[in-house]
PDB file of C-alpha atoms in Angstrom:
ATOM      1  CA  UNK K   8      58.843 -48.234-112.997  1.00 39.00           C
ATOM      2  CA  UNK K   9      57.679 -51.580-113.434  1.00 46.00           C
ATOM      3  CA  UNK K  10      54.026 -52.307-112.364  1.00 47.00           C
ATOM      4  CA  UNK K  11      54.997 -55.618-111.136  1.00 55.00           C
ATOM      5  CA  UNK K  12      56.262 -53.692-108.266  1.00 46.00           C
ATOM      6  CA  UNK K  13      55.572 -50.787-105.954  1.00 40.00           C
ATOM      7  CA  UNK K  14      56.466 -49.165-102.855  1.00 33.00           C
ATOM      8  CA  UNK K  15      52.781 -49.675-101.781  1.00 36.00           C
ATOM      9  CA  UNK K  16      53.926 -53.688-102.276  1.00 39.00           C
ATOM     10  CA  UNK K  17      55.978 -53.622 -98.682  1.00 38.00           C
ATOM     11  CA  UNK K  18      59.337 -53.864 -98.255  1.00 40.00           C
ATOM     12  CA  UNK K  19      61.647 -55.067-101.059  1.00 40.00           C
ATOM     13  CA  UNK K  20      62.793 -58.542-100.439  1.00 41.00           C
ATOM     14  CA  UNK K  21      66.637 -59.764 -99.912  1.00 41.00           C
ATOM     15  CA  UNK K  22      68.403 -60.809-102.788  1.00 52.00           C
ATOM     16  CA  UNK K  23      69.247 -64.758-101.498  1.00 75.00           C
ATOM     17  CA  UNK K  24      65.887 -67.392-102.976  1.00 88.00           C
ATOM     18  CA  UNK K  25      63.376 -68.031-100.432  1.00 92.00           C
ATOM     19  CA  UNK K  26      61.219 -70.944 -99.991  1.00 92.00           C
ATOM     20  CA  UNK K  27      57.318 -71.327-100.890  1.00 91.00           C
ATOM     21  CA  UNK K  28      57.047 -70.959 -96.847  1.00 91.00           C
ATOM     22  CA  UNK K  29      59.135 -67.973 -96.884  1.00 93.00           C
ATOM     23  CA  UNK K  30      56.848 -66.757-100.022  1.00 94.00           C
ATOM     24  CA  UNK K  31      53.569 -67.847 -98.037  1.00 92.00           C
ATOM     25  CA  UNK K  32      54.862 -65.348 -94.565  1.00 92.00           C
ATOM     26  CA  UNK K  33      55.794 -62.237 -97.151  1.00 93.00           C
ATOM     27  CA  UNK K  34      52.494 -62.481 -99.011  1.00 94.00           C
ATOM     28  CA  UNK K  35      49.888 -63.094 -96.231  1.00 91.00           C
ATOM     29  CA  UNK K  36      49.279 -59.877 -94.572  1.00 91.00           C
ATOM     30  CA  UNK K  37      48.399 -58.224 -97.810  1.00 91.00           C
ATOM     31  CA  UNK K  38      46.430 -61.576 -98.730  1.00 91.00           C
ATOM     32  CA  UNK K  39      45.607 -63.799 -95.673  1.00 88.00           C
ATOM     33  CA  UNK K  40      43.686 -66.684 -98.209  1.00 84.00           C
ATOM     34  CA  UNK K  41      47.176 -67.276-100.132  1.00 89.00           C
ATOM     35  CA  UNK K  42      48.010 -70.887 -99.801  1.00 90.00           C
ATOM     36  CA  UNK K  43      50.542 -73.432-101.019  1.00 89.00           C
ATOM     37  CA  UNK K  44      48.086 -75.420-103.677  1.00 89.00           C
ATOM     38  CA  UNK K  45      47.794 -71.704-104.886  1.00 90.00           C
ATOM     39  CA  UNK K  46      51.091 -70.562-105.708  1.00 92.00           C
ATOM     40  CA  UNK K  47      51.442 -73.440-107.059  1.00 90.00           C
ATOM     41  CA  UNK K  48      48.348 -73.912-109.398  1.00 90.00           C
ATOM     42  CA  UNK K  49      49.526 -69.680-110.705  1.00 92.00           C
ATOM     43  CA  UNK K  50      53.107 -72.030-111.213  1.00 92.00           C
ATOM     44  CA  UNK K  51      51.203 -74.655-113.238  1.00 90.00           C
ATOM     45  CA  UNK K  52      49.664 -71.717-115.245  1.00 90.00           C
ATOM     46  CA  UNK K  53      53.339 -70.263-115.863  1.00 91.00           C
ATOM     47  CA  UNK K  54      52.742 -67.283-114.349  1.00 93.00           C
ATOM     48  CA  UNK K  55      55.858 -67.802-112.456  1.00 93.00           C
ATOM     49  CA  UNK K  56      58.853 -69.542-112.899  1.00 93.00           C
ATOM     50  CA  UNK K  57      60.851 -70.423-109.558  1.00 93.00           C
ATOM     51  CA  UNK K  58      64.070 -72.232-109.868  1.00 93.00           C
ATOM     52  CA  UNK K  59      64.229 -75.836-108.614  1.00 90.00           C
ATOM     53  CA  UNK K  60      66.903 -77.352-106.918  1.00 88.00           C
ATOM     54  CA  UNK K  61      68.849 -80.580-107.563  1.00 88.00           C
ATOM     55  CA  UNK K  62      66.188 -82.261-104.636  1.00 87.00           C
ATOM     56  CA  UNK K  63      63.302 -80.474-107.033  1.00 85.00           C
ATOM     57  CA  UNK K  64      62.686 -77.773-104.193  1.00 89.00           C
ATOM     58  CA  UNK K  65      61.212 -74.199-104.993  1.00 90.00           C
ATOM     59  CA  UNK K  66      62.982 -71.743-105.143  1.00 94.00           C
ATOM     60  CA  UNK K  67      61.642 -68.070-105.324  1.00 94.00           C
ATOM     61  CA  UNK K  68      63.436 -64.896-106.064  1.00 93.00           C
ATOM     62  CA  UNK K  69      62.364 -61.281-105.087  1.00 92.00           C
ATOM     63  CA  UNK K  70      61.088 -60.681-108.677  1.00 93.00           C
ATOM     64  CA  UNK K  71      59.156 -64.199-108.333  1.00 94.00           C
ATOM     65  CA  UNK K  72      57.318 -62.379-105.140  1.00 94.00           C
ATOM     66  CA  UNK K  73      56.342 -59.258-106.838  1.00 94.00           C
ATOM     67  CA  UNK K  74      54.644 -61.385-109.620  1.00 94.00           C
ATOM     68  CA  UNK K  75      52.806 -63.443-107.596  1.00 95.00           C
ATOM     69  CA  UNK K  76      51.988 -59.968-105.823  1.00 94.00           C
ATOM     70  CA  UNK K  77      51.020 -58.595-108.947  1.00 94.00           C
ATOM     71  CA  UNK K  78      48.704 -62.029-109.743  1.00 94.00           C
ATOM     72  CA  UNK K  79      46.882 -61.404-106.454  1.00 93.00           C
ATOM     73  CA  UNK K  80      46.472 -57.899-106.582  1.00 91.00           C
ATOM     74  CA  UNK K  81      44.875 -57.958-110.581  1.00 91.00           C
ATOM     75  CA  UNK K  82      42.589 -60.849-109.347  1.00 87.00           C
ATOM     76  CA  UNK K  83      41.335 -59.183-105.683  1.00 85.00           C
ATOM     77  CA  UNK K  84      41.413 -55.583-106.708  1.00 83.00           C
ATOM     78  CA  UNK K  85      39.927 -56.017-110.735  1.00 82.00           C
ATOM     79  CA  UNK K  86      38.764 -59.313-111.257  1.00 79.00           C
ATOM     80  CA  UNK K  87      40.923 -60.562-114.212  1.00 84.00           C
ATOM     81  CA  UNK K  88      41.003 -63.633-115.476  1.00 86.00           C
ATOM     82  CA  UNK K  89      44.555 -65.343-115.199  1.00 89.00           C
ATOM     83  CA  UNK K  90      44.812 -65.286-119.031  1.00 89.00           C
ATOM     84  CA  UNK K  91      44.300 -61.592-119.016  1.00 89.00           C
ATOM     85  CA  UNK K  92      47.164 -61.615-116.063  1.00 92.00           C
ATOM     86  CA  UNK K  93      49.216 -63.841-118.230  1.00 92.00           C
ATOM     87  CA  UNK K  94      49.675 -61.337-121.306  1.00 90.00           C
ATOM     88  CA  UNK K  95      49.975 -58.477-118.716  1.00 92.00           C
ATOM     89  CA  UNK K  96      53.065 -60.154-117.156  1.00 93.00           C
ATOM     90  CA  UNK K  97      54.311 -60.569-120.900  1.00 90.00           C
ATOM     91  CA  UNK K  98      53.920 -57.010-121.839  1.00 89.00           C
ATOM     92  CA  UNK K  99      55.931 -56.500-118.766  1.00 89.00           C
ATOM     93  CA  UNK K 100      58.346 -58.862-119.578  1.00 88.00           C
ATOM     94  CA  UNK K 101      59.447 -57.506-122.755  1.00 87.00           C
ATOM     95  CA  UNK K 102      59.915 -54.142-121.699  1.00 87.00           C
ATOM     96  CA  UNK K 103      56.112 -53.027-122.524  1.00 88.00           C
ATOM     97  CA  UNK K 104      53.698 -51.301-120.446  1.00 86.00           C
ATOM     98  CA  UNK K 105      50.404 -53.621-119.588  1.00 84.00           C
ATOM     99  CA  UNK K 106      46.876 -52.193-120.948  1.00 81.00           C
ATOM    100  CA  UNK K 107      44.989 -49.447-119.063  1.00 80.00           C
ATOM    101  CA  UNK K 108      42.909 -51.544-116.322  1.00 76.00           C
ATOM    102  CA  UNK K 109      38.817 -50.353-117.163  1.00 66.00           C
ATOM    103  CA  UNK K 110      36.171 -50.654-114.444  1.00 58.00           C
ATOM    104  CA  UNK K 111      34.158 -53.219-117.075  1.00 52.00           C
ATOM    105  CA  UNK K 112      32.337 -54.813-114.066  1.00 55.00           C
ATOM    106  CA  UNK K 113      31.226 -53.385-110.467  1.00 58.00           C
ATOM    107  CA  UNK K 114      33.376 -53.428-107.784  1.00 57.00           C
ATOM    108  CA  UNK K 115      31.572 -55.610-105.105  1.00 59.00           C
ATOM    109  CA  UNK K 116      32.960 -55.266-101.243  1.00 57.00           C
ATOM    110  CA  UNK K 117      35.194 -57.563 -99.968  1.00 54.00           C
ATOM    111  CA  UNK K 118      34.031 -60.084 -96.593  1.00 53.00           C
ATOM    112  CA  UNK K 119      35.408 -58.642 -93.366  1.00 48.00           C
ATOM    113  CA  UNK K 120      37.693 -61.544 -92.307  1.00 51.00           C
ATOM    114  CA  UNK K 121      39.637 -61.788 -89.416  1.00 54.00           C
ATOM    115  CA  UNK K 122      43.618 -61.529 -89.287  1.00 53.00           C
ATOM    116  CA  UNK K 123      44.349 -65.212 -88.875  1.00 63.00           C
ATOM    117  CA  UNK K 124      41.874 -65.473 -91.913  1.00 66.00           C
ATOM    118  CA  UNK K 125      38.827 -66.503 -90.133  1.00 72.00           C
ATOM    119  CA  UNK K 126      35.298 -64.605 -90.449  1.00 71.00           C
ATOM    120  CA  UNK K 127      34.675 -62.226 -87.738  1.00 73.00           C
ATOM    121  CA  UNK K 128      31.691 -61.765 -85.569  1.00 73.00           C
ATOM    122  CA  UNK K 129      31.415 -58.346 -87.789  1.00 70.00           C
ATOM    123  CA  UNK K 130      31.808 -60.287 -91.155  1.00 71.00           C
ATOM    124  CA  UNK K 131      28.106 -62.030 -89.902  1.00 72.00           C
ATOM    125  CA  UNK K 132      26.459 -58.732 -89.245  1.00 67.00           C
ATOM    126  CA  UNK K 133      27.749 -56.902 -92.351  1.00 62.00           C
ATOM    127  CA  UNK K 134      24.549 -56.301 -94.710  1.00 65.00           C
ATOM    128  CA  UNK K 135      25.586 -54.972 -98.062  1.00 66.00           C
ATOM    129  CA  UNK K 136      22.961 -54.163-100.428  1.00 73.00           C
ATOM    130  CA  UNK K 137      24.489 -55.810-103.824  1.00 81.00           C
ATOM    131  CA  UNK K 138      22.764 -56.681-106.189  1.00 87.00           C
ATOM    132  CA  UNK K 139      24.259 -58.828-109.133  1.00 90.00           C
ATOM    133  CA  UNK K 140      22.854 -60.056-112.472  1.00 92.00           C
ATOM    134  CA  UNK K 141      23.573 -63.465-113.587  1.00 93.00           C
ATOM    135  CA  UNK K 142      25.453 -62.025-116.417  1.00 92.00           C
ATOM    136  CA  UNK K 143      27.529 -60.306-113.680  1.00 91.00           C
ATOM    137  CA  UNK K 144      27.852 -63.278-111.864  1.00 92.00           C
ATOM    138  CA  UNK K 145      29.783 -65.070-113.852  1.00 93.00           C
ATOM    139  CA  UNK K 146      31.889 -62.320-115.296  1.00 91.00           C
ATOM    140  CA  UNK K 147      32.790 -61.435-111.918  1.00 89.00           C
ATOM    141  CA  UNK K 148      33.147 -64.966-110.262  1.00 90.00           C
ATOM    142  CA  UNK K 149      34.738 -66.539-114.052  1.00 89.00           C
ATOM    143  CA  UNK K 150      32.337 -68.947-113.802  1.00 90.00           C
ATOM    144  CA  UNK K 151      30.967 -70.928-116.707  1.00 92.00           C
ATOM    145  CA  UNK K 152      27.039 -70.954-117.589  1.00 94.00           C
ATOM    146  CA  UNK K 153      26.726 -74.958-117.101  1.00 94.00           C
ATOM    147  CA  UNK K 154      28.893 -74.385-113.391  1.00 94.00           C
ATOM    148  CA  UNK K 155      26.346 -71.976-111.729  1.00 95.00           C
ATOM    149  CA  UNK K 156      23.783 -74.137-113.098  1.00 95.00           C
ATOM    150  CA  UNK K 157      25.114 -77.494-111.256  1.00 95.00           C
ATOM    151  CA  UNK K 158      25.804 -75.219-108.206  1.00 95.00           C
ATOM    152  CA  UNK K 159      21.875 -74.087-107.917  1.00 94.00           C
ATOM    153  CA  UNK K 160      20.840 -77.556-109.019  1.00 94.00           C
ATOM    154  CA  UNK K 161      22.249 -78.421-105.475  1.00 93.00           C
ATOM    155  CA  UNK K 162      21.298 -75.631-103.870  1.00 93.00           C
ATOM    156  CA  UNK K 163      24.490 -74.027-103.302  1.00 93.00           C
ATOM    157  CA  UNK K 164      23.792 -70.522-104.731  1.00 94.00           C
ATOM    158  CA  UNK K 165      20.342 -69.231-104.696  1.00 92.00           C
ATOM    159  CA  UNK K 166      19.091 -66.039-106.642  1.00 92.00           C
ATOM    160  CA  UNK K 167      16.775 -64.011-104.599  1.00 90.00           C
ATOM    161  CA  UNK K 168      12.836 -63.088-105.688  1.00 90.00           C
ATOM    162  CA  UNK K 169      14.111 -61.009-107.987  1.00 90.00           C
ATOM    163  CA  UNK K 170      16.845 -62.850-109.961  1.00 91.00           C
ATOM    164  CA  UNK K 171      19.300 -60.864-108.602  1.00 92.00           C
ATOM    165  CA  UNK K 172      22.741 -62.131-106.736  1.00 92.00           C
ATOM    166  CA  UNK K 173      24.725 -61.341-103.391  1.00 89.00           C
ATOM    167  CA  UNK K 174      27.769 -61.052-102.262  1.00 87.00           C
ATOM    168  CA  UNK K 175      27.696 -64.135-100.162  1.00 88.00           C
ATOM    169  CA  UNK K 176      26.285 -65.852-103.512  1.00 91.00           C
ATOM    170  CA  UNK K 177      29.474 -64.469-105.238  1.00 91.00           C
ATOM    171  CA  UNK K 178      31.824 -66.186-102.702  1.00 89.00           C
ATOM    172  CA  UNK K 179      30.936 -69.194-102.745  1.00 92.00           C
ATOM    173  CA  UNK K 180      30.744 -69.327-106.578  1.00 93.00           C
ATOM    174  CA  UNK K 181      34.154 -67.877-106.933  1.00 92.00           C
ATOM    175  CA  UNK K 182      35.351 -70.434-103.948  1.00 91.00           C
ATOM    176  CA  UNK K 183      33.800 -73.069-106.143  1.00 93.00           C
ATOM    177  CA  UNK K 184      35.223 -72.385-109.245  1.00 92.00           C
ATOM    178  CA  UNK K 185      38.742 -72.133-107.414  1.00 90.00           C
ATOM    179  CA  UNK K 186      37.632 -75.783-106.052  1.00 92.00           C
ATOM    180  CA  UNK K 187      36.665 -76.870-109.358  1.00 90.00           C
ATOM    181  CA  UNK K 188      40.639 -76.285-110.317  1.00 86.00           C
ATOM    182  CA  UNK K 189      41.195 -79.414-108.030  1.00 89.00           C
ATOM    183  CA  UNK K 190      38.911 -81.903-109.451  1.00 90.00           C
ATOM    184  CA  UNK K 191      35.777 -80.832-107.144  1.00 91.00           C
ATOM    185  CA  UNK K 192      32.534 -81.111-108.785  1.00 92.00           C
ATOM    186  CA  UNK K 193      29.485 -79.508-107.236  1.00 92.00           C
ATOM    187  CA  UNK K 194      28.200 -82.816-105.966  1.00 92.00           C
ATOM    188  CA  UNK K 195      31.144 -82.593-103.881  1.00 92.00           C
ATOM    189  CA  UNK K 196      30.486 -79.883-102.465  1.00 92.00           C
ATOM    190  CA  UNK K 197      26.972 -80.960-101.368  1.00 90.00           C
ATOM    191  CA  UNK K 198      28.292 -82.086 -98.045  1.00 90.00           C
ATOM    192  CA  UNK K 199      29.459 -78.700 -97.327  1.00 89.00           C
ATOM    193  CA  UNK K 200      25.768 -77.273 -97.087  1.00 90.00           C
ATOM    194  CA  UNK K 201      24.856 -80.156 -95.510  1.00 89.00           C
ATOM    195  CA  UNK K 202      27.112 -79.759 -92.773  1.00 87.00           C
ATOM    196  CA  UNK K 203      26.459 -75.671 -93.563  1.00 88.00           C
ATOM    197  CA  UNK K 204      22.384 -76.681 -92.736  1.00 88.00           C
ATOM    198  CA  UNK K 205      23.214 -78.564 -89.432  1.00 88.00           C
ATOM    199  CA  UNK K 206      25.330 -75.840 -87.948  1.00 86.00           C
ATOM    200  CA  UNK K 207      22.513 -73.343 -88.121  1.00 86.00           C
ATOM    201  CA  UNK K 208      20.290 -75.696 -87.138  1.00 88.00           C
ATOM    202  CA  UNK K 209      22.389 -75.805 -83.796  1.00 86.00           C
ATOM    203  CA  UNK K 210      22.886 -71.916 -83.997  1.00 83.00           C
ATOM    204  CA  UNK K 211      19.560 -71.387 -84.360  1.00 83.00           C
ATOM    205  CA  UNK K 212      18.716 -73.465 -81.016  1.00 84.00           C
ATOM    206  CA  UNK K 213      20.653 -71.363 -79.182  1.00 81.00           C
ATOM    207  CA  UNK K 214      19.383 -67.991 -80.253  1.00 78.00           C
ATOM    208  CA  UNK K 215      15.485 -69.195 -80.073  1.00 77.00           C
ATOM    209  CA  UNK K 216      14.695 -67.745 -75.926  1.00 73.00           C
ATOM    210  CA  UNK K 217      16.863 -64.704 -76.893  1.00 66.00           C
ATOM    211  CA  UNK K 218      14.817 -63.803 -79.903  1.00 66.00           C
ATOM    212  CA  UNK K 219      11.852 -64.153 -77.772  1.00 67.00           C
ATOM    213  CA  UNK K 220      11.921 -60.543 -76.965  1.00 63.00           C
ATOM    214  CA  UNK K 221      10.178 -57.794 -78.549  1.00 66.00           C
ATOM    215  CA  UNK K 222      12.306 -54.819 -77.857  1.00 68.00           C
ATOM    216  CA  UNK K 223      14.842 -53.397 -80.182  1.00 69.00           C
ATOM    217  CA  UNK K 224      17.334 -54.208 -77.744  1.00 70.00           C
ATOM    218  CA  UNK K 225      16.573 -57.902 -77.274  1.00 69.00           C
ATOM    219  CA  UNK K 226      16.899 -58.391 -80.819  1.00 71.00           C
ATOM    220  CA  UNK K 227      19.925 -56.787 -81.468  1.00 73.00           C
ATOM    221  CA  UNK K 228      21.386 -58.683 -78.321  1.00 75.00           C
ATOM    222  CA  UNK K 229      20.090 -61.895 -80.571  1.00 76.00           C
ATOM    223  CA  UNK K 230      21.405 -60.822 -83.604  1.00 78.00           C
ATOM    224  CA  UNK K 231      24.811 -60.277 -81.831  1.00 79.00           C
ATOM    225  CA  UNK K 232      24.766 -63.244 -80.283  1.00 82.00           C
ATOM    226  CA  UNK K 233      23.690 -65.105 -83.591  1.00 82.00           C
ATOM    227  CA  UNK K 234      27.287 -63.577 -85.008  1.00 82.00           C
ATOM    228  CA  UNK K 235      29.238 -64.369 -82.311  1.00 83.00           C
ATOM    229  CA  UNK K 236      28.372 -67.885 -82.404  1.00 84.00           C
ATOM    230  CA  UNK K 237      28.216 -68.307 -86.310  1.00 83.00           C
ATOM    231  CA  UNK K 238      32.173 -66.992 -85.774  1.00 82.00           C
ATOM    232  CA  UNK K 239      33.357 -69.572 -83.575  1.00 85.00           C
ATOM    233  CA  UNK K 240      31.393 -72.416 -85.512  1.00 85.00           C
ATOM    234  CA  UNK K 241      33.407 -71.580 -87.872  1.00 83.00           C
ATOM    235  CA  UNK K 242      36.873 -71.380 -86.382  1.00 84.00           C
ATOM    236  CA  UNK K 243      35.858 -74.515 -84.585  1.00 86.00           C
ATOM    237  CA  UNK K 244      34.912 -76.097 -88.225  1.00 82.00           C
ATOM    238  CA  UNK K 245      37.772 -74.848 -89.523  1.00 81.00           C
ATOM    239  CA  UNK K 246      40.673 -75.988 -87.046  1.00 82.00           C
ATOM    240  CA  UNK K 247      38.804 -79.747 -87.096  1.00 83.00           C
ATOM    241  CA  UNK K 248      39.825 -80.316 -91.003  1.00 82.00           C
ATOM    242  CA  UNK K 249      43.311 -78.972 -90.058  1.00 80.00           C
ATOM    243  CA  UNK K 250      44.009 -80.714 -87.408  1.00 84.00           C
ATOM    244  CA  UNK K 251      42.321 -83.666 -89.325  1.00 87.00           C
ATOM    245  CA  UNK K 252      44.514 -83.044 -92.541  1.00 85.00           C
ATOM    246  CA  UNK K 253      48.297 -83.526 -90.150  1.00 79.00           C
ATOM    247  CA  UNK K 254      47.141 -86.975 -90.240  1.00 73.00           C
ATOM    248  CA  UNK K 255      46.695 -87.468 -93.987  1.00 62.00           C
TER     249      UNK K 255
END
């Protein structure tokens, strides 16, 4: 069987072409961040090949799905590189089985998010205890040496007293480097912690009688609070730059 696809992939698709929103509903309970410029930055990379009409419309087949599937899955679940994904999907494609996938890197856990994609009140409370070299870092993230640089040169990931990387430090490099695909630069992205800085700043406003208290209790009411808050900031940021974006 094919690696490509799987009966762990969902249901098999129908046999007529679907369109990229079509594509977008099939693929986005197994990956909620999918989005258009996505699929079709993996098209740019020719990863996948969908048919065009006369009018220059997509046009996706079921075996067009199950790549993109497989794209998705290799970069989520094992952290390849698209190159690496691109001689995979050859190997497939003429009949070949793809190399044995090693764990070369640690697997680092993924952010709780919510089902319509957002960050949950749970996703602020999580606490993992990675711990990632910079070597790691950019194996893990694909980032280049000079990238991270620019991105701590404006404060946008910061190692901790020890040198060492976490997971919140990982996504935003990877998100980043994904940016950095369309033309942002990390000065760009220097209004994003601004705006990052002022919505703690209001959080934190909020929060300061609760945390007051001395008890356990009164903290962890705080700390809950503190979540809840941070999650609806961010739904609230979130929806503004969509709802701005209709008018572009």
């Amino acid at each position: 069987m094919s690696p490509v696809a799987g009966p762990a992939d969902g249901p098999a698709p129908s046999r007529g072409r679907m369109n990229i929103g079509e594509v977008l509903d099939r693929l986005r309970p197994d990956f909620p961040g999918i989005t258009i410029p996505k699929i079709r930055f993996l098209e740019d990379k020719g990863l996948i090949k969908p048919e065009r009409t006369a009018s220059g419309y997509r046009k996706f087949s079921a075996e067009d799905v199950e790549r993109l599937r497989y794209v998705l899955r290799m970069q989520r679940d094992h952290y390849l590189p698209l190159r690496v994904i691109g001689e995979h999907l050859d190997a497939i494609d003429r009949g070949l089985e793809p190399p044995p996938i090693d764990p070369v890197v640690p697997t680092v856990p993924q952010v709780a998010l919510a089902a319509d994609g957002m960050p949950s009140p749970e996703s602020f409370l999580r606490r993992d205890q990675v711990r990632l070299s910079r070597r790691e870092l950019l194996k893990i993230a694909e980032l280049s040496e000079e990238l991270l640089a620019e991105l701590e040169q404006y404060g946008l990931v910061t190692p901790s007293r020890t040198g060492h990387y976490d997971t919140d430090a990982l996504v935003i490099a990877q998100t980043a480097r994904e940016l950095a695909d369309f033309g942002f630069e990390p000065r760009h992205l220097r209004a994003f912690k601004t705006s990052a800085d002022r919505e703690v700043g209001l959080v934190e406003q909020v929060v300061a009688p609760h945390q007051r208290g001395r008890d356990a209790a009164a903290r962890a009411r705080a700390e809950e609070t503190i979540s809840e808050i941070a999650a609806l900031s961010v739904r609230l940021h979130a929806t503004l730059v969509k709802a701005g974006l209709r008018t572009v």
